[in-house]
XYZ file of C-alpha atoms in Angstrom:
688
model
C 28.634 17.370 -13.846
C 26.901 14.026 -14.235
C 29.568 11.969 -12.468
C 27.980 9.597 -9.987
C 24.521 10.997 -10.745
C 23.062 7.510 -11.178
C 24.312 6.298 -7.803
C 22.961 9.378 -6.041
C 19.636 9.103 -7.846
C 19.161 5.482 -6.756
C 19.620 6.405 -3.110
C 17.941 9.798 -2.881
C 14.940 9.443 -5.207
C 12.990 7.493 -2.526
C 13.913 10.124 0.088
C 12.724 12.981 -2.118
C 9.466 11.152 -2.798
C 9.015 10.448 0.918
C 9.565 14.095 1.889
C 7.212 15.485 -0.761
C 4.505 12.920 -0.098
C 4.823 13.062 3.678
C 4.661 16.827 4.030
C 2.085 17.370 1.281
C -0.089 14.512 2.602
C -3.758 15.052 1.692
C -2.978 18.119 -0.425
C -1.093 15.904 -2.864
C -3.964 13.430 -3.177
C -3.985 9.647 -3.021
C -3.394 8.983 -6.707
C -0.581 11.544 -7.036
C 1.110 10.167 -3.917
C 1.023 6.665 -5.393
C 2.292 7.824 -8.777
C 5.130 9.873 -7.280
C 6.434 7.219 -4.894
C 5.940 4.306 -7.293
C 7.426 6.188 -10.249
C 10.579 7.176 -8.375
C 11.013 3.622 -7.089
C 10.659 2.113 -10.571
C 13.240 4.574 -11.873
C 15.591 3.681 -8.980
C 15.080 -0.026 -9.768
C 15.941 0.432 -13.458
C 19.067 2.378 -12.543
C 20.017 -0.326 -10.029
C 19.779 -3.036 -12.682
C 21.998 -0.968 -14.969
C 24.517 -0.490 -12.147
C 24.471 -4.224 -11.384
C 25.326 -4.995 -15.006
C 28.209 -2.522 -14.974
C 29.706 -3.532 -11.640
C 28.780 -7.185 -11.258
C 28.740 -8.521 -14.806
C 31.172 -6.180 -16.538
C 33.559 -6.351 -13.546
C 33.860 -2.624 -12.994
C 36.183 -1.949 -10.068
C 34.676 -0.967 -6.740
C 34.524 2.775 -6.148
C 33.259 5.341 -3.683
C 30.946 8.275 -4.380
C 31.780 11.035 -1.872
C 28.944 13.242 -0.657
C 30.235 15.319 2.231
C 32.019 15.091 5.563
C 29.441 14.105 8.122
C 31.359 15.221 11.173
C 34.949 15.643 12.270
C 36.468 15.698 15.750
C 40.226 16.066 15.978
C 41.833 13.362 13.879
C 38.552 11.473 13.582
C 36.281 12.177 10.616
C 33.265 10.321 9.271
C 32.197 11.030 5.717
C 28.920 10.360 4.000
C 29.831 8.401 0.916
C 28.326 5.663 -1.242
C 30.380 2.478 -1.584
C 29.639 0.740 -4.887
C 30.850 -2.825 -5.366
C 29.258 -6.125 -6.325
C 27.731 -6.735 -2.909
C 26.201 -3.261 -2.979
C 24.938 -3.729 -6.549
C 23.215 -7.011 -5.648
C 21.524 -5.438 -2.640
C 20.454 -2.382 -4.638
C 18.669 -4.591 -7.165
C 16.994 -6.654 -4.446
C 15.835 -3.643 -2.440
C 14.646 -1.421 -5.282
C 12.947 -4.117 -7.387
C 10.989 -5.579 -4.473
C 10.175 -2.124 -3.106
C 8.930 -0.996 -6.538
C 6.560 -3.933 -6.753
C 5.363 -3.352 -3.181
C 4.703 0.325 -3.948
C 2.629 -0.541 -7.028
C 0.843 -3.401 -5.274
C -0.120 -1.057 -2.433
C -2.134 1.078 -4.847
C -4.651 -1.759 -5.012
C -4.308 -3.282 -1.550
C -4.588 0.045 0.313
C -7.194 1.553 -2.023
C -9.775 1.955 0.748
C -7.375 3.282 3.394
C -7.809 6.863 4.578
C -4.075 7.591 4.928
C -2.593 6.527 1.585
C -0.065 9.411 1.255
C 1.292 8.719 4.737
C 1.611 5.011 3.955
C 3.412 5.627 0.670
C 5.739 8.116 2.364
C 6.624 5.562 5.046
C 7.365 2.918 2.379
C 9.716 5.261 0.525
C 11.399 6.348 3.755
C 11.900 2.694 4.686
C 13.480 2.028 1.302
C 15.780 5.042 1.587
C 17.021 3.897 5.007
C 17.822 0.442 3.610
C 19.609 1.964 0.622
C 21.681 4.086 2.983
C 22.593 0.936 4.870
C 23.722 -1.109 1.863
C 25.702 1.764 0.287
C 27.459 2.709 3.547
C 31.199 3.255 3.317
C 31.746 3.367 7.050
C 30.308 1.947 10.233
C 28.696 5.245 11.284
C 26.711 5.526 8.070
C 25.847 1.842 8.351
C 24.484 2.480 11.841
C 22.474 5.451 10.525
C 20.744 3.238 7.967
C 20.486 0.472 10.570
C 18.513 2.705 12.931
C 16.598 4.221 10.030
C 15.064 0.893 9.050
C 14.251 0.303 12.729
C 12.376 3.595 12.963
C 10.604 3.055 9.646
C 9.543 -0.449 10.644
C 8.029 0.986 13.837
C 6.000 3.457 11.787
C 4.848 0.824 9.289
C 4.073 -2.008 11.713
C 2.030 0.413 13.791
C 0.523 2.127 10.747
C -2.996 1.199 11.860
C -2.378 2.840 15.219
C -6.030 2.645 16.194
C -5.494 -1.107 16.729
C -3.975 -1.889 20.157
C -2.383 -5.039 18.720
C -0.597 -2.992 16.027
C 0.723 -0.543 18.607
C 1.952 -3.391 20.798
C 3.635 -5.124 17.842
C 5.366 -1.912 16.741
C 6.618 -1.277 20.273
C 7.805 -4.879 20.602
C 9.750 -4.698 17.337
C 11.310 -1.399 18.368
C 12.350 -2.543 21.860
C 13.701 -5.974 20.849
C 15.744 -4.358 18.103
C 17.132 -1.824 20.579
C 18.538 -4.749 22.573
C 20.444 -5.975 19.548
C 21.376 -2.447 18.478
C 22.954 -1.760 21.873
C 25.362 -4.604 21.231
C 25.874 -3.418 17.657
C 26.804 0.081 18.818
C 29.300 -1.355 21.307
C 30.721 -3.485 18.496
C 31.247 -0.373 16.355
C 33.045 1.326 19.251
C 35.198 -1.766 19.691
C 36.010 -1.974 15.970
C 37.165 1.643 16.050
C 39.340 1.068 19.108
C 40.774 -2.085 17.526
C 41.521 -0.743 14.049
C 41.577 3.017 14.569
C 39.047 3.469 11.773
C 35.339 3.235 10.977
C 35.780 3.485 7.194
C 35.493 0.524 4.831
C 37.519 1.863 1.898
C 41.202 2.644 1.708
C 44.348 1.109 3.119
C 43.459 2.396 6.592
C 39.872 1.127 6.414
C 38.515 -1.591 8.691
C 38.195 -4.175 5.915
C 41.675 -3.671 4.482
C 43.251 -3.751 7.941
C 41.380 -6.972 8.727
C 42.612 -8.591 5.485
C 46.248 -8.037 6.472
C 45.972 -9.270 10.050
C 47.549 -12.637 10.767
C 49.504 -14.408 13.497
C 52.682 -12.598 12.461
C 51.006 -9.215 12.191
C 48.344 -8.905 14.948
C 46.692 -5.720 16.108
C 47.027 -4.445 19.669
C 44.132 -5.529 21.872
C 41.654 -3.209 23.551
C 40.777 -2.636 27.203
C 43.699 -4.750 28.382
C 42.628 -7.800 26.363
C 44.707 -9.685 23.836
C 43.956 -9.272 20.151
C 42.360 -12.741 19.934
C 40.016 -11.934 22.800
C 39.319 -8.433 21.508
C 38.270 -9.590 18.035
C 35.966 -12.204 19.567
C 34.274 -9.575 21.730
C 33.946 -7.051 18.883
C 32.537 -9.482 16.311
C 30.207 -11.081 18.873
C 28.778 -7.643 19.673
C 28.372 -6.867 15.981
C 26.560 -10.162 15.468
C 24.298 -9.327 18.401
C 22.996 -6.475 16.281
C 22.419 -8.881 13.401
C 20.514 -11.243 15.699
C 18.046 -8.490 16.543
C 17.642 -6.995 13.089
C 17.414 -10.360 11.310
C 15.288 -12.011 14.008
C 17.650 -14.800 14.956
C 17.088 -17.262 17.785
C 16.643 -15.494 21.157
C 15.939 -12.098 19.527
C 13.341 -13.368 17.050
C 10.151 -12.683 18.988
C 9.293 -9.414 17.240
C 9.148 -10.791 13.700
C 5.840 -12.755 13.754
C 4.094 -9.900 15.573
C 5.147 -7.561 12.764
C 2.299 -9.159 10.774
C 0.008 -6.614 12.431
C 1.099 -4.129 9.800
C -0.459 -4.036 6.306
C 0.544 -6.968 4.112
C 2.721 -4.873 1.730
C 4.757 -3.904 4.798
C 5.247 -7.557 5.678
C 6.524 -8.243 2.170
C 8.966 -5.349 2.279
C 10.298 -6.142 5.769
C 10.623 -9.882 5.219
C 11.869 -9.956 1.646
C 14.178 -7.059 0.924
C 14.780 -4.673 3.773
C 15.110 -4.864 7.527
C 15.573 -8.584 8.151
C 18.231 -8.890 5.445
C 20.288 -6.112 7.032
C 21.975 -8.495 9.458
C 23.009 -10.901 6.707
C 24.351 -8.017 4.634
C 26.328 -6.660 7.583
C 28.018 -9.991 8.276
C 28.857 -10.351 4.562
C 30.196 -6.781 4.369
C 32.359 -7.302 7.464
C 33.363 -10.839 6.466
C 37.119 -10.004 6.614
C 36.611 -9.020 10.255
C 34.527 -12.089 11.118
C 37.108 -14.372 9.502
C 39.492 -13.357 12.288
C 37.156 -14.847 14.927
C 36.506 -18.560 14.181
C 34.826 -19.012 17.556
C 32.270 -16.329 16.713
C 31.684 -17.904 13.290
C 30.925 -21.179 15.072
C 28.436 -19.275 17.225
C 26.889 -17.719 14.102
C 26.567 -21.200 12.597
C 24.857 -22.653 15.666
C 22.470 -19.710 16.064
C 21.548 -19.869 12.378
C 20.929 -23.619 12.524
C 18.826 -23.302 15.696
C 16.802 -20.514 14.085
C 16.150 -22.618 10.984
C 14.848 -25.588 12.943
C 13.007 -23.539 15.596
C 11.051 -21.400 13.139
C 10.215 -24.401 10.968
C 8.676 -26.273 13.912
C 6.560 -23.264 14.875
C 5.441 -22.756 11.269
C 3.889 -26.241 11.352
C 1.249 -25.186 13.860
C 0.247 -21.671 12.786
C -3.106 -20.970 11.140
C -2.682 -17.295 10.280
C -1.513 -17.370 6.648
C 0.843 -14.424 7.143
C 2.382 -15.897 10.296
C 3.200 -19.150 8.506
C 5.102 -17.168 5.877
C 6.693 -15.017 8.608
C 8.130 -18.052 10.371
C 9.396 -19.331 7.037
C 11.310 -16.041 6.729
C 12.833 -16.573 10.149
C 13.850 -20.100 9.155
C 15.385 -19.040 5.831
C 17.371 -16.314 7.551
C 18.797 -19.069 9.717
C 20.049 -20.789 6.546
C 21.761 -17.568 5.466
C 23.523 -17.139 8.776
C 24.834 -20.654 9.098
C 26.089 -20.342 5.524
C 28.047 -17.273 6.608
C 29.170 -19.116 9.722
C 30.864 -21.868 7.713
C 32.507 -19.302 5.439
C 30.105 -19.443 2.468
C 29.255 -15.727 2.459
C 28.538 -15.865 -1.275
C 25.987 -18.622 -0.729
C 24.390 -16.580 2.070
C 23.949 -13.535 -0.190
C 22.828 -15.806 -3.031
C 20.021 -17.171 -0.855
C 19.228 -13.641 0.286
C 18.668 -12.678 -3.342
C 16.557 -15.679 -4.373
C 14.628 -15.549 -1.102
C 13.671 -11.929 -1.766
C 11.814 -12.925 -4.933
C 9.844 -15.910 -3.681
C 9.202 -14.496 -0.212
C 7.827 -11.213 -1.588
C 5.729 -13.319 -3.989
C 4.335 -15.378 -1.100
C 3.496 -12.377 1.059
C 1.872 -10.402 -1.732
C 0.068 -13.541 -2.872
C -1.188 -13.980 0.689
C -2.328 -10.367 0.575
C -4.292 -11.170 -2.545
C -5.932 -14.095 -0.724
C -6.777 -11.867 2.231
C -8.202 -9.273 -0.156
C -10.317 -11.927 -1.866
C -11.558 -13.308 1.467
C -12.582 -9.906 2.821
C -9.618 -9.552 5.202
C -9.818 -13.081 6.575
C -6.342 -14.470 7.508
C -7.230 -17.718 9.291
C -6.622 -20.673 6.976
C -9.178 -22.701 8.950
C -11.809 -20.366 7.495
C -10.706 -20.774 3.883
C -10.492 -23.759 1.542
C -11.774 -24.491 -1.933
C -11.030 -21.056 -3.375
C -8.502 -21.898 -6.076
C -11.116 -21.557 -8.823
C -12.061 -18.122 -7.438
C -8.477 -16.795 -7.560
C -6.624 -18.825 -10.214
C -3.852 -16.276 -10.813
C -3.106 -15.895 -7.100
C -3.234 -19.679 -6.766
C -0.570 -20.086 -9.459
C 1.640 -17.457 -7.826
C 1.379 -19.139 -4.434
C 2.373 -22.484 -5.924
C 5.419 -20.931 -7.577
C 6.471 -19.208 -4.346
C 5.891 -22.343 -2.274
C 7.858 -24.603 -4.620
C 10.722 -22.090 -4.629
C 10.613 -21.924 -0.832
C 10.608 -25.706 -0.565
C 13.647 -25.829 -2.866
C 12.146 -28.114 -5.487
C 14.573 -29.012 -8.247
C 16.366 -31.961 -9.828
C 20.086 -32.328 -9.112
C 22.445 -33.013 -12.056
C 19.768 -32.195 -14.649
C 21.291 -30.037 -17.422
C 24.580 -29.895 -15.536
C 26.069 -30.433 -12.090
C 24.074 -27.516 -10.652
C 20.809 -29.229 -11.561
C 17.574 -27.554 -12.614
C 14.755 -26.196 -10.479
C 13.162 -23.226 -8.782
C 15.290 -20.388 -7.390
C 15.367 -21.651 -3.814
C 16.666 -25.026 -5.009
C 19.993 -23.570 -6.133
C 20.684 -21.304 -3.158
C 19.411 -23.585 -0.387
C 21.262 -26.594 -1.759
C 24.433 -24.498 -2.076
C 24.156 -23.634 1.621
C 23.605 -27.242 2.652
C 26.517 -28.388 0.509
C 28.725 -25.711 2.077
C 27.745 -26.744 5.600
C 28.543 -30.379 4.833
C 31.764 -29.515 3.019
C 33.027 -27.487 5.979
C 33.723 -30.781 7.814
C 33.373 -29.166 11.221
C 31.243 -30.083 14.209
C 29.132 -26.936 13.876
C 28.943 -27.370 10.103
C 27.617 -30.914 10.465
C 25.078 -29.716 13.026
C 23.944 -26.999 10.637
C 23.725 -29.453 7.741
C 21.428 -31.865 9.544
C 19.401 -29.048 11.067
C 19.031 -27.621 7.560
C 17.992 -30.993 6.160
C 15.344 -31.355 8.867
C 14.164 -27.785 8.300
C 13.940 -28.514 4.548
C 11.447 -31.309 5.234
C 9.422 -29.169 7.632
C 9.493 -26.204 5.239
C 8.094 -28.291 2.398
C 5.450 -29.734 4.717
C 4.108 -26.401 5.999
C 4.347 -24.896 2.504
C 2.098 -27.667 1.217
C -0.111 -27.303 4.282
C -0.597 -23.618 3.478
C -1.543 -24.349 -0.140
C -3.937 -27.191 0.640
C -5.667 -25.538 3.603
C -6.099 -22.264 1.737
C -7.058 -23.339 -1.761
C -8.227 -26.987 -1.721
C -10.852 -29.169 -0.100
C -14.329 -28.171 0.954
C -14.624 -24.524 1.804
C -14.770 -23.607 5.486
C -15.520 -19.957 4.801
C -18.952 -18.511 5.455
C -21.217 -18.561 2.430
C -21.234 -14.804 1.866
C -17.439 -14.544 1.919
C -16.974 -17.552 -0.343
C -19.617 -16.485 -2.855
C -18.097 -13.011 -3.164
C -14.447 -14.139 -3.301
C -12.797 -12.861 -6.471
C -9.410 -12.327 -8.047
C -7.514 -9.212 -7.023
C -7.306 -6.277 -9.454
C -4.585 -6.117 -12.106
C -2.605 -3.501 -10.168
C -2.080 -6.147 -7.459
C -1.530 -9.364 -9.418
C 0.127 -7.832 -12.495
C 3.446 -6.733 -10.917
C 3.809 -10.148 -9.271
C 4.812 -11.552 -12.659
C 8.297 -10.114 -12.088
C 8.549 -11.838 -8.714
C 7.266 -15.093 -10.187
C 9.883 -14.954 -12.943
C 12.541 -14.306 -10.294
C 11.271 -17.205 -8.161
C 11.581 -19.513 -11.169
C 14.702 -18.301 -12.983
C 16.820 -16.193 -10.610
C 18.594 -19.176 -9.086
C 19.605 -20.859 -12.318
C 20.655 -17.625 -14.020
C 22.639 -16.277 -11.073
C 24.261 -19.520 -9.925
C 27.379 -19.248 -12.101
C 27.812 -15.606 -11.012
C 27.341 -16.080 -7.299
C 28.878 -19.500 -6.815
C 31.790 -19.454 -9.267
C 35.264 -20.766 -8.524
C 35.397 -24.515 -8.855
C 32.195 -25.474 -10.644
C 32.788 -27.461 -13.770
C 29.285 -27.387 -15.163
C 29.514 -24.252 -17.280
C 32.107 -25.139 -19.886
C 34.777 -22.585 -20.658
C 33.067 -19.988 -18.509
C 33.257 -22.304 -15.513
C 36.948 -23.001 -16.167
C 37.630 -19.290 -16.419
C 35.864 -18.651 -13.139
C 37.838 -21.375 -11.389
C 41.144 -19.964 -12.534
C 40.287 -16.334 -11.863
C 41.433 -14.433 -8.832
C 39.127 -12.507 -6.532
C 39.833 -9.318 -8.433
C 38.458 -10.707 -11.690
C 35.488 -12.685 -10.456
C 31.924 -11.628 -9.938
C 32.371 -10.732 -6.271
C 35.681 -8.974 -6.903
C 36.665 -9.097 -3.259
C 33.458 -7.529 -1.911
C 32.984 -10.620 0.283
C 35.499 -13.165 1.485
C 35.514 -16.222 -0.780
C 36.796 -19.590 0.333
C 37.698 -21.255 -2.962
C 38.670 -24.481 -1.232
C 35.220 -24.664 0.317
C 33.595 -24.101 -3.076
C 35.670 -26.896 -4.587
C 34.655 -29.196 -1.735
C 31.004 -28.220 -2.222
C 30.992 -29.201 -5.853
C 32.866 -32.394 -5.052
C 30.258 -33.442 -2.491
C 28.867 -36.936 -2.629
C 25.731 -37.445 -4.697
C 23.614 -38.179 -1.615
C 24.402 -34.724 -0.222
C 22.906 -33.159 -3.336
C 19.947 -35.566 -3.594
C 18.899 -35.667 0.084
C 17.410 -32.114 0.199
C 15.158 -32.951 -2.763
C 14.072 -36.198 -1.111
C 13.172 -34.323 2.055
C 11.333 -31.580 0.161
C 9.292 -34.003 -1.942
C 8.542 -36.095 1.157
C 7.328 -33.020 3.020
C 5.053 -31.915 0.184
C 3.752 -35.438 -0.313
C 2.994 -35.936 3.367
C 1.157 -32.623 3.559
C -0.948 -33.644 0.532
C -1.866 -36.933 2.246
C -2.734 -35.217 5.507
C -4.688 -32.238 4.198
C -6.226 -33.626 1.001
C -6.752 -37.349 1.503
C -6.912 -37.633 5.305
C -7.927 -34.202 6.665
C -8.844 -35.563 10.116
C -5.404 -37.037 10.742
C -3.634 -33.741 11.632
C -6.210 -33.069 14.361
C -5.749 -36.583 15.740
C -1.964 -36.222 15.726
C -2.203 -32.857 17.471
C -4.484 -34.402 20.109
C -2.265 -37.440 20.592
C 0.895 -35.369 20.908
C -0.772 -32.442 22.657
C 2.284 -31.357 24.716
C 4.445 -31.104 21.587
C 1.669 -29.378 19.647
C 1.203 -26.835 22.426
C 4.963 -26.334 22.687
C 5.231 -25.535 18.967
C 1.989 -23.566 18.829
C 3.105 -21.407 21.772
C 6.401 -20.731 19.977
C 8.532 -22.648 22.473
C 7.070 -20.354 25.167
C 9.602 -17.622 24.411
C 7.031 -14.860 24.840
C 5.948 -16.220 28.213
C 9.535 -16.699 29.392
C 10.589 -13.204 28.338
C 7.451 -11.779 29.873
C 8.305 -13.437 33.191
C 12.041 -12.674 33.161
C 12.118 -9.189 31.690
C 8.782 -7.548 30.914
C 7.038 -7.934 34.285
C 10.100 -7.087 36.444
C 10.821 -3.996 34.362
C 7.174 -2.935 34.471
C 7.124 -3.461 38.252
C 10.325 -1.480 38.665
C 8.953 1.278 36.470
C 5.712 1.343 38.463
C 7.760 1.607 41.685
C 9.737 4.540 40.313
C 6.489 6.130 39.201
C 4.582 5.725 42.449
C 7.334 5.803 45.070
C 9.960 7.864 43.324
C 8.094 10.314 41.170
C 4.805 10.445 43.085
C 5.859 10.102 46.722
C 9.190 11.939 46.651
C 9.654 14.179 43.633
C 6.074 15.351 43.284
C 5.542 15.493 47.062
C 8.510 17.734 47.763
C 8.700 19.294 44.351
C 5.809 20.566 42.251
C 3.082 19.120 44.436
C 4.815 20.289 47.636
C 5.100 23.869 46.447
C 1.540 23.768 45.176
C 0.317 22.400 48.504
C 2.123 25.092 50.478
C 0.682 27.762 48.233
C -2.787 26.345 48.762
C -2.372 26.389 52.564
C -1.241 30.009 52.519
C -4.106 30.898 50.214
C -6.604 29.268 52.601
C -5.095 31.129 55.592
C -5.314 34.521 53.988
C -8.710 33.854 52.472
C -10.030 33.013 55.961
C -9.186 36.556 57.004
C -11.478 37.978 54.353
C -14.587 38.201 56.547
C -16.333 41.123 54.836
C -16.747 43.148 58.114
C -15.394 46.725 58.029
C -14.448 46.815 61.728
C -12.267 43.696 61.207
C -10.416 45.422 58.376
C -10.151 48.639 60.510
C -8.686 46.668 63.399
C -6.128 45.062 61.092
C -5.191 48.462 59.684
C -4.677 49.961 63.186
C -2.689 46.905 64.285
C -0.569 47.179 61.180
C 0.035 50.864 61.774
C 1.109 50.196 65.371
C 3.471 47.469 64.182
C 5.046 49.745 61.602
C 5.548 52.595 64.129
C 7.054 50.163 66.645
C 9.428 48.771 64.058
C 10.446 52.278 63.046
C 11.104 53.362 66.615
C 13.173 50.336 67.470
C 15.004 50.543 64.206
C 15.948 54.217 64.720
C 17.297 53.693 68.263
C 14.680 55.943 69.797
C 13.353 53.212 71.962
C 16.797 52.499 73.321
C 17.344 56.096 74.382
C 13.957 56.165 76.010
C 14.712 53.071 78.043
C 18.119 54.403 79.132
C 16.679 57.634 80.565
C 17.486 59.851 77.596
C 21.321 59.742 78.146
């Protein structure tokens, strides 16, 4: 009776809470809505941790929890089932833990909002959609969760719908993601045509088929193409979906605008849900992507470009949330180029550590905004660290983790440092160890981005908390620490930002590391079936060995760049605060280029938005107004009006007019009758 109850509870508890809270709304009350949604999320998080221990640490075999057959058509059937393996367990912990903290945090941050039940319901619905995505056992269910997080993000980004900017941001996120999702849907169709299946599990599942494809055993191509061409097309289309959902270069424009939503929404989107969906999808379908090296090279290049692009833009932003948003975009680039060089484990590792410190940064920023009476411009802050000491400490922890501060080789080959140090350095080592042209490009792009990341992280800290205050006197005098319900739960995120990397490194990055004694030797000798990942992602053991055998400078250089970036930001914004303005003035074209986000919004507006709006206006005015309405509803209405005017003009009010009409009508009727009966014809013929 209780088989698989835990797995079902993890997934459906947020949905139940969302339904109850959403439909009850004001009748439930603000406090009850917060208790219900937060309580169910905490319970789901605890169950997820237990499941992670069983599956990931105790090496329980992957299994599937069947729910029901979704639909069947002929020989094709898609079931709704929950796939539980290590990759799923990791994602469940990330999603539920971060979502739990966001739910609790929202009780304080949204205390004055008039629509608390609706907000809490949206958060839980968002979480449910992401849980459906990460537990999917087939591509159809994956797409359901994929679109679910898109819909939920639209509702949350535009939560304050009375703000035109929030409505515009929600619409932008929705439309840009539809572009990527169109490609993703085509990729799913192509995968089905190629493999004859949409399922993940079983010998006839997509993943198992992909694992057994080689030069001697290829699959038939689709649409007249060879197999090699077909797999390139299919995986490229699938990655197109990831580019939109995870805000990669070219389809990234929606992510910064998503800051129009409440800060807890930003934390949830950027840390644990929507933007990580693309990384998860590539990791889940890694056996399929391994068949398309050209596409993996493309993934590597796009990820590297995203990392460097977002980092340059983050240098010039003054909105505290937008700085952190561009850091998310940049870190997602790291994850993708890790996947591109074959280090899927490193990509998911960084996804996990990033969730902790990025949620910490966003919620810490929310605490700053709360303290500064909803001010988000860092130029109007400064000198507030004594006012908000707890938030200040959290922001330092998150920033140091983001910058990847740590000491290589300390306490072992893996070194010692904040969470981001382990995962980011693992990615850079993997890119260098790949020994490919795209891998080298990604490595140096990542090194450059590491310097820029540390610089703008320091810039955020120093502009916000240090120096002479630039806030107005009233705001500064009344600045205060956020309530316990907001800063208290952040302890868990802070612990994760400090310890998650070091604790999880031997689990995530096993297979060749010699720094963990007998455990490390065991992991090196183990097969995929006995290791932490247990085949849930493709592992390149040769690449891992090469990573750990990297030259010392490869391991030391990221730290040098990070420390240099932090140090330079301290010089610029603490010791020489006028220098950044002078540099921006001297290099005005570059500053404008970065500040305007490489002019992507303007270019897309010119190439796509305006032409589509003009075409739509033409269809509206010329098509709908001049043709359809003219000859359709408006034409009929106009004719009716003309007839009505004609007959109304005959209503004179004079009796003799009506009498004349009656006599004329009578004569007409008699005439018609006579001619119709043939009497008139006989009369004209002489009566014969």
